[in-house]
Coordinates of C-alpha atoms in Angstrom, one line a residue:
M1 CA 67.8 -21.8 -29.9
Q2 CA 69.4 -22.4 -33.6
L3 CA 66.9 -24.2 -36.1
T4 CA 67.4 -24.9 -39.9
G5 CA 65.4 -23.4 -42.3
A6 CA 63.2 -25.6 -42.4
E7 CA 62.4 -26.6 -38.9
I8 CA 61.5 -22.8 -39.0
V9 CA 58.9 -23.1 -41.1
I10 CA 57.7 -25.9 -39.5
R11 CA 57.6 -23.6 -36.4
C12 CA 56.3 -21.1 -37.8
L13 CA 53.2 -22.6 -39.1
Q14 CA 52.7 -24.4 -35.6
E15 CA 52.5 -20.7 -34.0
E16 CA 50.1 -20.0 -36.9
K17 CA 47.7 -23.0 -35.3
V18 CA 47.8 -24.7 -38.7
E19 CA 46.0 -27.5 -38.6
Y20 CA 46.6 -29.1 -41.9
V21 CA 48.6 -28.3 -44.7
F22 CA 48.0 -29.3 -48.5
G23 CA 50.2 -29.9 -50.4
Y24 CA 53.5 -32.3 -52.4
P25 CA 56.3 -33.2 -52.1
G26 CA 60.2 -32.6 -54.1
G27 CA 63.4 -32.3 -54.0
S28 CA 63.1 -28.6 -52.8
V29 CA 61.1 -28.9 -50.3
L30 CA 62.8 -32.3 -49.0
Y31 CA 63.7 -30.8 -45.6
I32 CA 60.7 -28.9 -44.7
Y33 CA 58.8 -32.9 -45.2
D34 CA 61.8 -34.3 -43.2
E35 CA 60.9 -31.9 -40.1
L36 CA 56.7 -32.7 -41.0
F37 CA 57.4 -36.0 -40.5
K38 CA 59.0 -35.5 -36.7
Q39 CA 56.2 -33.7 -36.2
D40 CA 52.3 -34.7 -35.0
K41 CA 50.8 -30.8 -34.5
F42 CA 49.5 -30.4 -37.8
K43 CA 48.5 -32.3 -40.1
H44 CA 49.7 -32.6 -43.7
I45 CA 47.0 -34.6 -46.5
L46 CA 49.0 -35.7 -49.8
V47 CA 46.9 -34.9 -53.0
R48 CA 47.8 -36.6 -56.4
H49 CA 48.1 -32.6 -58.2
E50 CA 49.4 -30.3 -56.5
Q51 CA 46.4 -27.9 -58.0
A52 CA 44.2 -29.4 -56.4
A53 CA 46.4 -28.7 -52.9
V54 CA 46.2 -25.0 -54.0
H55 CA 42.3 -25.5 -54.2
A56 CA 41.7 -27.7 -51.4
A57 CA 43.0 -25.2 -48.9
D58 CA 41.6 -22.8 -50.8
A59 CA 37.8 -24.0 -49.5
Y60 CA 39.3 -24.3 -46.2
S61 CA 39.6 -20.6 -46.0
R62 CA 35.9 -20.2 -47.8
S63 CA 34.4 -22.7 -45.3
S64 CA 35.5 -22.0 -41.8
N65 CA 37.3 -18.5 -42.5
K66 CA 41.0 -19.5 -41.8
I67 CA 44.1 -19.4 -43.5
G68 CA 44.9 -22.2 -46.3
V69 CA 48.1 -23.1 -46.0
A70 CA 49.4 -25.0 -49.6
M71 CA 52.9 -26.9 -50.4
V72 CA 54.7 -27.1 -53.7
T73 CA 57.9 -28.5 -55.1
S74 CA 59.7 -25.6 -57.5
G75 CA 59.4 -25.6 -60.9
P76 CA 56.7 -27.9 -62.7
G77 CA 55.5 -28.0 -58.8
V78 CA 54.7 -24.4 -58.5
T79 CA 53.1 -24.3 -61.6
N80 CA 51.0 -26.4 -61.1
A81 CA 49.8 -24.5 -58.6
V82 CA 49.6 -21.2 -60.8
T83 CA 45.8 -21.9 -61.6
G84 CA 44.8 -22.3 -58.0
I85 CA 46.8 -18.9 -57.0
A86 CA 44.6 -16.9 -58.8
T87 CA 41.6 -18.5 -58.1
A88 CA 41.7 -17.6 -54.8
H89 CA 43.1 -13.9 -56.1
M90 CA 40.5 -13.6 -58.1
D91 CA 37.7 -14.1 -54.9
S92 CA 40.2 -12.2 -52.5
V93 CA 40.7 -15.7 -50.1
P94 CA 43.2 -15.5 -47.7
M95 CA 45.9 -18.0 -48.3
V96 CA 49.7 -18.6 -47.7
I97 CA 51.2 -21.3 -50.3
I98 CA 54.9 -22.4 -49.8
S99 CA 57.1 -23.1 -52.4
G100 CA 60.4 -24.5 -53.1
Q101 CA 63.2 -23.1 -55.0
V102 CA 66.7 -24.2 -56.5
P103 CA 69.1 -23.5 -54.4
T104 CA 70.7 -20.0 -54.0
A105 CA 73.5 -20.5 -56.2
Y106 CA 71.2 -22.2 -59.5
I107 CA 68.9 -19.2 -59.7
G108 CA 69.1 -18.0 -62.9
Q109 CA 71.1 -20.6 -64.1
D110 CA 68.7 -22.3 -65.7
A111 CA 69.1 -25.3 -63.2
F112 CA 67.1 -28.8 -63.6
Q113 CA 63.1 -27.3 -62.1
E114 CA 63.4 -23.7 -61.9
C115 CA 61.3 -21.2 -62.5
D116 CA 60.9 -18.0 -61.5
T117 CA 58.1 -18.4 -59.4
V118 CA 57.8 -15.2 -57.5
G119 CA 57.6 -13.7 -61.6
I120 CA 56.1 -15.8 -63.3
T121 CA 52.8 -15.5 -59.6
R122 CA 53.1 -11.6 -59.3
P123 CA 50.4 -11.0 -60.8
C124 CA 47.6 -13.3 -59.2
V125 CA 48.7 -12.9 -55.5
K126 CA 48.2 -10.0 -52.8
H127 CA 52.0 -10.3 -51.9
N128 CA 54.9 -12.4 -52.7
F129 CA 58.4 -13.5 -51.1
L130 CA 61.7 -15.1 -52.3
V131 CA 64.0 -15.9 -48.5
K132 CA 67.1 -14.7 -49.6
D133 CA 68.5 -15.0 -45.8
V134 CA 67.4 -18.1 -43.1
R135 CA 67.2 -15.6 -40.3
D136 CA 64.5 -13.6 -42.9
L137 CA 62.4 -15.9 -43.4
A138 CA 60.4 -16.3 -39.2
I139 CA 59.1 -13.2 -39.8
T140 CA 58.3 -13.1 -43.7
L141 CA 56.2 -16.0 -42.9
K142 CA 54.5 -13.8 -40.3
K143 CA 54.5 -11.2 -43.7
A144 CA 52.9 -13.9 -45.2
F145 CA 50.3 -14.8 -42.9
Y146 CA 49.1 -11.6 -41.5
L147 CA 48.9 -9.7 -45.3
A148 CA 46.9 -13.2 -46.6
K149 CA 44.5 -12.4 -43.7
T150 CA 44.2 -7.9 -43.2
G151 CA 42.6 -5.7 -45.1
R152 CA 41.3 -7.1 -49.0
P153 CA 42.2 -11.0 -48.4
G154 CA 44.0 -13.2 -50.2
P155 CA 46.9 -15.2 -51.4
V156 CA 50.5 -14.4 -50.6
L157 CA 53.5 -17.1 -51.5
V158 CA 56.8 -17.5 -50.4
D159 CA 59.7 -18.9 -51.7
I160 CA 62.1 -20.8 -50.5
P161 CA 65.0 -21.9 -52.2
K162 CA 66.6 -25.1 -51.0
D163 CA 69.9 -24.4 -49.4
I164 CA 68.2 -22.3 -47.1
T165 CA 66.3 -24.5 -45.6
N166 CA 69.1 -26.5 -44.7
Q167 CA 70.7 -23.4 -42.7
K168 CA 70.9 -22.5 -39.5
C169 CA 70.2 -19.2 -37.2
E170 CA 68.4 -18.3 -33.8
F171 CA 64.5 -19.2 -34.3
E172 CA 62.1 -15.9 -32.8
Y173 CA 59.0 -15.5 -33.9
P174 CA 57.1 -12.6 -33.6
K175 CA 54.4 -12.4 -31.8
T176 CA 52.4 -9.0 -33.8
I177 CA 53.7 -7.3 -36.9
T178 CA 53.8 -3.9 -38.6
M179 CA 55.1 -2.9 -42.2
R180 CA 55.1 0.9 -42.8
S181 CA 54.1 0.4 -46.2
Y182 CA 50.5 -1.7 -45.7
N183 CA 47.9 0.1 -43.3
P184 CA 44.8 -1.0 -44.6
V185 CA 41.4 1.2 -43.6
V186 CA 39.3 -0.2 -41.1
K187 CA 36.6 2.3 -40.0
G188 CA 35.0 3.9 -42.5
H189 CA 35.1 7.9 -42.7
S190 CA 31.8 8.8 -40.5
G191 CA 31.3 11.5 -42.9
Q192 CA 30.5 9.7 -46.0
I193 CA 28.5 6.8 -42.8
K194 CA 26.6 10.2 -42.0
K195 CA 25.8 10.6 -45.9
A196 CA 24.3 6.7 -46.4
V197 CA 22.0 6.9 -43.8
Q198 CA 20.4 9.9 -45.0
M199 CA 19.9 8.8 -48.6
L200 CA 19.4 5.5 -48.2
L201 CA 16.2 7.1 -45.4
D202 CA 15.3 9.0 -48.8
A203 CA 15.0 6.3 -51.9
K204 CA 11.7 5.8 -52.5
R205 CA 12.9 2.3 -54.9
P206 CA 15.7 1.7 -52.7
M207 CA 18.2 -1.2 -53.4
I208 CA 20.8 -3.3 -51.5
Y209 CA 23.2 -5.1 -53.3
A210 CA 25.7 -7.6 -51.4
G211 CA 28.8 -9.3 -52.9
G212 CA 31.5 -11.2 -52.0
G213 CA 33.0 -9.4 -49.1
V214 CA 30.0 -9.7 -46.9
I215 CA 30.7 -13.5 -46.0
L216 CA 34.8 -12.9 -46.4
S217 CA 34.2 -10.2 -43.6
D218 CA 32.2 -12.4 -41.2
A219 CA 28.9 -10.1 -41.9
A220 CA 26.2 -11.5 -42.1
D221 CA 24.4 -11.0 -39.6
R222 CA 25.4 -7.0 -40.0
L223 CA 23.5 -7.8 -43.9
V224 CA 20.4 -8.8 -41.8
K225 CA 20.3 -6.5 -39.7
L226 CA 20.5 -3.2 -42.3
A227 CA 17.6 -5.2 -44.0
R228 CA 15.5 -6.1 -41.7
R229 CA 15.6 -3.2 -40.2
L230 CA 14.6 -0.7 -43.4
G231 CA 12.8 -3.2 -44.8
Y232 CA 14.4 -2.9 -48.2
P233 CA 14.9 -6.1 -51.5
V234 CA 18.6 -7.8 -51.2
T235 CA 20.3 -9.0 -53.7
N236 CA 23.1 -11.4 -53.9
T237 CA 26.8 -11.5 -56.2
L238 CA 27.0 -15.3 -56.9
M239 CA 29.9 -15.2 -54.3
G240 CA 27.8 -13.1 -52.0
L241 CA 25.2 -16.1 -51.7
G242 CA 24.1 -17.7 -48.1
G243 CA 25.6 -13.8 -47.0
Y244 CA 21.9 -12.6 -47.3
P245 CA 19.6 -16.0 -46.3
A246 CA 17.8 -17.0 -50.2
T247 CA 14.6 -18.0 -48.4
D248 CA 13.7 -14.6 -46.2
K249 CA 10.8 -13.3 -48.6
Q250 CA 13.0 -9.4 -49.2
S251 CA 15.3 -11.7 -51.1
L252 CA 15.4 -11.7 -54.8
G253 CA 18.2 -13.9 -55.7
M254 CA 20.7 -13.1 -57.1
L255 CA 21.3 -11.1 -60.0
G256 CA 23.5 -10.5 -62.7
M257 CA 23.8 -12.3 -66.2
H258 CA 22.4 -15.4 -65.0
G259 CA 20.4 -13.6 -62.2
T260 CA 17.1 -13.7 -61.6
Y261 CA 14.8 -11.2 -62.9
E262 CA 13.3 -9.6 -60.4
A263 CA 16.5 -9.1 -58.9
N264 CA 18.3 -8.3 -62.4
M265 CA 14.6 -5.1 -63.2
A266 CA 15.2 -4.3 -59.4
M267 CA 18.6 -3.2 -60.2
Q268 CA 18.3 -1.5 -63.3
N269 CA 15.6 0.4 -61.9
C270 CA 16.7 0.8 -57.8
D271 CA 17.3 5.2 -57.3
V272 CA 19.1 4.3 -53.9
L273 CA 21.8 1.7 -54.0
I274 CA 24.0 0.7 -51.5
A275 CA 26.4 -2.1 -52.6
V276 CA 28.0 -4.0 -49.9
G277 CA 31.7 -5.6 -50.4
A278 CA 30.7 -6.2 -54.1
R279 CA 32.6 -4.8 -57.3
F280 CA 30.2 -4.2 -60.3
D281 CA 32.0 -6.5 -62.4
D282 CA 30.6 -7.6 -65.6
R283 CA 28.8 -10.6 -64.8
V284 CA 26.8 -9.0 -62.4
I285 CA 25.4 -5.5 -64.4
G286 CA 26.5 -5.8 -67.8
N287 CA 27.3 -3.0 -69.8
P288 CA 27.7 -0.5 -67.6
V289 CA 26.5 2.0 -70.0
H290 CA 23.2 0.3 -70.2
F291 CA 23.5 0.1 -66.5
A292 CA 24.2 4.2 -66.3
E293 CA 21.2 4.8 -68.6
V294 CA 19.2 5.6 -65.0
A295 CA 20.1 7.3 -62.6
R296 CA 20.4 6.4 -59.2
K297 CA 22.7 7.4 -56.1
I298 CA 25.1 4.8 -55.7
I299 CA 26.8 3.8 -52.3
H300 CA 29.4 2.1 -52.3
I301 CA 31.4 0.2 -48.9
D302 CA 34.3 -1.8 -49.4
I303 CA 37.7 -2.6 -47.9
D304 CA 39.7 -2.2 -51.3
P305 CA 39.7 1.8 -51.9
S306 CA 40.5 0.3 -55.7
S307 CA 37.5 -1.8 -56.2
I308 CA 35.5 2.0 -55.9
S309 CA 34.4 3.5 -59.2
K310 CA 35.9 1.2 -61.0
R311 CA 33.2 0.5 -63.2
V312 CA 30.6 2.3 -62.3
K313 CA 30.9 6.0 -60.4
V314 CA 29.6 6.0 -57.1
D315 CA 27.9 9.0 -54.8
V316 CA 29.1 8.2 -51.4
P317 CA 32.2 5.9 -51.3
I318 CA 33.4 4.2 -47.9
V319 CA 36.5 2.3 -47.4
G320 CA 36.1 0.7 -44.4
N321 CA 36.2 -3.3 -43.1
L322 CA 32.8 -4.4 -43.8
P323 CA 31.4 -5.4 -40.1
D324 CA 33.2 -1.9 -38.6
V325 CA 30.9 0.3 -40.9
L326 CA 27.7 -1.6 -41.3
D327 CA 28.0 -1.5 -37.1
E328 CA 28.6 2.2 -37.4
L329 CA 25.2 3.1 -40.2
H330 CA 22.9 0.9 -37.3
K331 CA 24.8 3.6 -35.0
L332 CA 23.4 6.1 -36.9
L333 CA 20.4 4.5 -38.3
E334 CA 19.3 4.2 -34.3
A335 CA 20.3 7.6 -33.5
S336 CA 18.1 9.3 -36.8
A337 CA 14.5 10.4 -37.1
G338 CA 13.9 9.4 -40.1
V339 CA 12.1 6.1 -41.1
P340 CA 11.9 5.0 -45.1
D341 CA 8.2 6.0 -47.4
A342 CA 6.4 3.5 -46.3
K343 CA 4.2 4.7 -49.2
A344 CA 7.0 4.5 -51.9
L345 CA 8.8 1.4 -50.1
A346 CA 4.8 -0.8 -50.5
A347 CA 4.6 0.8 -53.8
W348 CA 8.2 -0.9 -54.4
W349 CA 7.4 -3.5 -53.6
K350 CA 4.5 -3.8 -55.2
Q351 CA 6.5 -3.5 -58.9
I352 CA 8.9 -6.1 -57.3
D353 CA 6.3 -8.9 -56.7
E354 CA 4.8 -8.2 -60.3
W355 CA 8.8 -8.8 -61.4
R356 CA 8.7 -11.8 -59.5
S357 CA 5.5 -13.1 -61.0
K358 CA 7.2 -13.9 -64.0
K359 CA 8.6 -16.9 -62.3
S360 CA 12.0 -17.0 -64.4
L361 CA 13.5 -20.1 -63.2
K362 CA 10.1 -21.9 -64.1
Y363 CA 11.0 -25.2 -65.9
K364 CA 9.5 -28.1 -66.9
Q365 CA 9.9 -31.5 -65.3
G366 CA 8.9 -34.3 -67.6
K367 CA 9.0 -38.0 -67.3
E368 CA 11.3 -39.4 -69.8
I369 CA 14.3 -37.1 -68.9
I370 CA 16.1 -35.4 -66.3
M371 CA 16.1 -31.8 -66.1
P372 CA 19.4 -30.7 -64.3
Q373 CA 17.6 -28.6 -62.2
Y374 CA 14.9 -31.1 -60.4
V375 CA 18.3 -33.2 -59.6
V376 CA 19.1 -29.6 -57.6
E377 CA 15.9 -28.9 -56.2
K378 CA 16.0 -32.7 -54.8
L379 CA 19.5 -31.9 -53.7
Y380 CA 18.3 -29.3 -51.4
E381 CA 15.0 -31.2 -50.4
V382 CA 17.0 -33.9 -49.0
T383 CA 19.5 -32.0 -47.2
G384 CA 17.5 -30.0 -45.7
G385 CA 19.4 -27.2 -47.0
D386 CA 22.2 -27.3 -45.2
A387 CA 24.3 -28.9 -47.5
F388 CA 28.6 -27.8 -48.1
I389 CA 28.2 -26.9 -51.7
T390 CA 30.8 -26.5 -53.9
S391 CA 30.8 -26.8 -57.8
D392 CA 32.9 -26.5 -60.7
V393 CA 31.9 -24.5 -63.5
G394 CA 29.7 -24.4 -66.0
Q395 CA 25.9 -25.0 -66.6
H396 CA 25.6 -26.8 -63.4
Q397 CA 27.5 -24.3 -61.2
M398 CA 24.2 -22.0 -62.3
W399 CA 21.8 -23.6 -61.8
A400 CA 23.6 -24.8 -57.8
A401 CA 24.0 -21.2 -57.5
Q402 CA 20.0 -20.9 -58.4
Y403 CA 18.2 -23.9 -57.1
Y404 CA 20.0 -24.4 -54.2
K405 CA 18.8 -21.8 -51.4
F406 CA 21.7 -21.0 -49.2
D407 CA 20.5 -19.5 -45.4
K408 CA 23.9 -19.9 -44.2
P409 CA 26.9 -18.3 -45.5
R410 CA 30.1 -20.2 -46.5
R411 CA 28.1 -22.7 -47.7
W412 CA 28.3 -22.1 -51.2
I413 CA 32.5 -22.7 -52.2
N414 CA 32.9 -22.3 -56.0
S415 CA 35.0 -20.1 -58.4
G416 CA 33.6 -17.3 -59.8
G417 CA 36.4 -14.7 -60.6
L418 CA 38.6 -16.7 -62.8
G419 CA 36.0 -19.9 -63.5
T420 CA 38.1 -22.4 -62.9
M421 CA 37.7 -25.9 -63.9
G422 CA 38.0 -29.0 -62.3
V423 CA 38.0 -26.8 -58.8
G424 CA 34.9 -28.8 -57.6
L425 CA 36.3 -32.2 -55.8
P426 CA 39.3 -31.0 -54.4
Y427 CA 37.0 -28.0 -53.0
A428 CA 34.6 -30.5 -51.3
M429 CA 37.8 -32.4 -49.7
G430 CA 38.7 -29.0 -48.4
V431 CA 35.2 -28.4 -46.7
R432 CA 35.8 -31.3 -45.3
F433 CA 38.4 -30.6 -43.3
A434 CA 37.7 -27.7 -42.1
N435 CA 34.0 -29.3 -41.3
P436 CA 34.3 -32.7 -39.9
K437 CA 31.0 -33.7 -39.0
A438 CA 29.6 -31.6 -42.1
T439 CA 27.6 -33.4 -45.6
V440 CA 29.6 -32.1 -48.4
A441 CA 28.1 -32.2 -52.5
C442 CA 30.0 -31.3 -55.1
V443 CA 27.9 -29.9 -58.3
T444 CA 29.7 -31.1 -61.4
G445 CA 30.1 -32.0 -64.5
E446 CA 31.3 -34.6 -67.1
G447 CA 33.8 -31.9 -68.4
S448 CA 34.8 -30.5 -65.5
I449 CA 34.8 -33.2 -62.6
Q450 CA 37.4 -35.2 -65.2
M451 CA 40.1 -31.8 -64.8
N452 CA 41.1 -33.6 -60.9
I453 CA 39.3 -36.2 -60.9
Q454 CA 42.6 -38.3 -59.7
E455 CA 41.8 -36.7 -56.7
L456 CA 39.3 -39.5 -56.1
S457 CA 42.0 -41.0 -54.7
T458 CA 43.5 -38.3 -52.5
A459 CA 39.6 -39.0 -51.1
K460 CA 39.9 -42.9 -50.4
Q461 CA 42.9 -42.6 -48.5
F462 CA 41.6 -39.8 -46.0
R463 CA 37.5 -41.5 -46.2
L464 CA 35.9 -37.8 -47.2
P465 CA 32.1 -38.8 -47.3
I466 CA 32.0 -36.5 -50.1
K467 CA 29.2 -36.3 -52.4
I468 CA 29.6 -35.8 -56.4
I469 CA 26.2 -34.6 -58.5
N470 CA 27.4 -34.5 -62.4
L471 CA 24.7 -33.2 -64.1
N472 CA 26.0 -35.3 -67.6
N473 CA 24.6 -33.8 -70.3
R474 CA 27.9 -35.6 -72.8
Y475 CA 28.3 -31.8 -73.7
L476 CA 30.6 -28.7 -72.8
G477 CA 27.1 -27.9 -71.1
M478 CA 27.8 -23.6 -70.7
V479 CA 30.3 -24.3 -74.3
R480 CA 27.5 -25.3 -76.5
Q481 CA 25.0 -22.7 -75.5
W482 CA 26.8 -20.2 -76.2
Q483 CA 27.4 -21.8 -79.5
Q484 CA 23.8 -22.4 -79.8
M485 CA 22.8 -19.1 -79.1
F486 CA 26.1 -17.3 -80.8
H487 CA 27.8 -19.1 -83.0
G488 CA 24.2 -20.5 -85.3
N489 CA 24.4 -24.2 -83.7
R490 CA 27.7 -24.5 -84.7
Y491 CA 29.5 -27.5 -82.1
A492 CA 32.9 -27.0 -82.2
E493 CA 34.4 -28.9 -79.9
S494 CA 31.8 -28.9 -77.7
Y495 CA 31.0 -32.6 -77.6
V496 CA 32.3 -35.1 -74.7
D497 CA 33.0 -37.9 -76.6
A498 CA 34.3 -41.2 -75.2
L499 CA 33.5 -40.5 -71.6
P500 CA 34.4 -42.7 -69.1
D501 CA 31.6 -44.9 -67.1
F502 CA 31.9 -42.7 -63.8
V503 CA 30.0 -45.9 -62.3
K504 CA 32.9 -48.1 -62.8
L505 CA 35.8 -45.5 -62.6
A506 CA 33.9 -44.4 -58.8
E507 CA 34.7 -47.9 -57.9
A508 CA 37.9 -48.9 -59.0
Y509 CA 38.7 -45.6 -57.3
G510 CA 36.9 -47.5 -53.9
H511 CA 34.1 -45.8 -53.3
V512 CA 30.2 -46.0 -55.2
G513 CA 28.8 -46.0 -57.7
M514 CA 25.4 -44.8 -59.0
K515 CA 24.3 -44.1 -62.4
I516 CA 20.3 -42.9 -62.4
E517 CA 18.3 -42.1 -66.0
R518 CA 15.4 -41.8 -65.0
P519 CA 13.3 -38.8 -63.4
A520 CA 11.6 -40.9 -60.8
D521 CA 14.9 -42.3 -59.8
V522 CA 16.2 -39.4 -58.8
E523 CA 14.9 -38.3 -55.2
P524 CA 14.7 -41.9 -53.7
A525 CA 18.9 -42.0 -55.5
L526 CA 20.0 -38.8 -53.4
R527 CA 18.8 -40.4 -50.3
E528 CA 19.8 -43.6 -50.8
A529 CA 23.3 -42.1 -51.0
F530 CA 22.9 -39.5 -47.8
T531 CA 21.8 -42.5 -45.9
K532 CA 22.8 -45.4 -46.6
H533 CA 26.3 -44.3 -48.2
K534 CA 26.3 -41.5 -45.0
N535 CA 30.1 -42.3 -44.8
D536 CA 31.0 -43.5 -47.8
L537 CA 31.9 -41.7 -50.5
V538 CA 29.4 -42.2 -53.6
F539 CA 29.9 -40.8 -57.0
M540 CA 26.8 -40.2 -58.3
D541 CA 25.6 -40.0 -62.4
F542 CA 22.6 -38.7 -63.3
L543 CA 22.2 -38.6 -67.3
T544 CA 20.5 -34.9 -67.9
D545 CA 18.7 -33.5 -70.3
Q546 CA 21.3 -32.4 -73.9
T547 CA 19.4 -29.2 -74.6
A548 CA 18.6 -27.7 -70.9
N549 CA 19.9 -24.0 -70.5
V550 CA 20.3 -21.1 -68.5
Y551 CA 17.7 -19.0 -68.2
P552 CA 17.6 -16.5 -67.8
M553 CA 20.6 -14.8 -69.9
V554 CA 22.6 -11.4 -70.0
A555 CA 24.2 -11.4 -73.2
A556 CA 27.7 -10.5 -73.2
G557 CA 27.9 -7.2 -74.2
K558 CA 24.1 -6.4 -72.8
G559 CA 22.2 -4.9 -69.8
L560 CA 20.7 -6.1 -67.7
S561 CA 17.6 -5.5 -68.3
E562 CA 17.7 -7.3 -71.2
M563 CA 17.6 -10.8 -70.1
I564 CA 16.4 -13.8 -72.4
L565 CA 14.2 -15.4 -70.1
A566 CA 13.6 -19.3 -70.5
E567 CA 11.2 -20.4 -73.3
E568 CA 7.1 -20.5 -72.7
L569 CA 6.9 -24.4 -70.9

């Protein structure tokens, strides 16, 4: 069967059972869009900016464990998409990005809307391809989907020159794919797993440290099984929230720069640490020199061997797919005659409970000014803790992570590694497409929301009943907090002047706008938004305390136990 390159792209997407393609048309992809128009097996979601297309595809993937797909044109289309691609890459999100390119003969000639897509995206993708022959198109797309999902997941880009999309060849889509140079390890080394089991059973002050890999590999149920079998405390990274139920008594909450006092102190003072799908990044352990001051044995399970001993030297490295490794770990624990030291474990929990008694997330809500933490707590109550929460990046992101208790995986969608402002609204769109009956709320700030606010138009077109929780403190809050603490209260360009009337702006896009200024109105407004306006997008503009800071806080270069706690309240 002779098909054009454009027809092949569409057929490949259909073969991969793609549901949605998030994109924006342009000259170099017009043949593909023409074929897309002729089919009805998947839908195209027209965003208003290419960055939003990639963010929406990213969130679609994060919230569903399916591969998100985005499509953009050449030149400014793909450069607009780079921020979204880098965001997905830093958080290991499986995606396929199809980009148009100028015709093959024009490449390198500074043609209209030409850029070196392969060169520009190389540092921020798992892999990328430039298709030079239409006969390679089908197998290249098969490789892209295979690479995106297997091993350590990530975004894969396929750059297709315009002339390739109009040339014809025989079409055959491979059923399977093998790549000689790419064979990710799945099963962990049995000898290393045996060592890990013995080390865990010998622990006096154990700690389970779980990251985003638990979410990405669908290993949350296995993590819960391990923690409850052993009775050990669990802490989650920002990206790992929901991988272990936050309301469970063994959960110490999030750790790291804005983690709880008990999580950070337990992490610093444990004698055996098992890291599950986490990478010891700078926002988690602070200064690695300080972290190394306390002697401990470390077990590290990760699909990516390059992540092991990258920042912290470990004692028992285990490379493999988390579900497979944890299954083997469970089998060996069942077969083992050993049990944890009950007396030592009780003493360890007593110490943890003393740290917990500090109540490091406490704050004081008065009658006059809305505290942002209070809004998130009420959001949790009103939604019953069962919503999908997306966030932008800044103080509001940390408050959402601290005060919304995630008991299920894939419910917390945020940009961790890159810290990308502007993701919240397109993330909420992607989540809603992946979960069409779910309650979806976007926690944002007046700075972040304006970076992709044009997507209110997309949300209107597709009737997405997202609830936007804008914690409006009239500052770039996290920037202001650092300027207060480390730059002598010199608030250089962190005050957001000339803000729009968000209620009128939401209404201009055809949505419902609400402005909330009093603490007593917070809960009633939320309940109205989620009940009376259940089927509408509601933009809720909460005017919050301008001086509120995120606590606890570990300053850059400091150690985990060197936390700045909230002032006495």
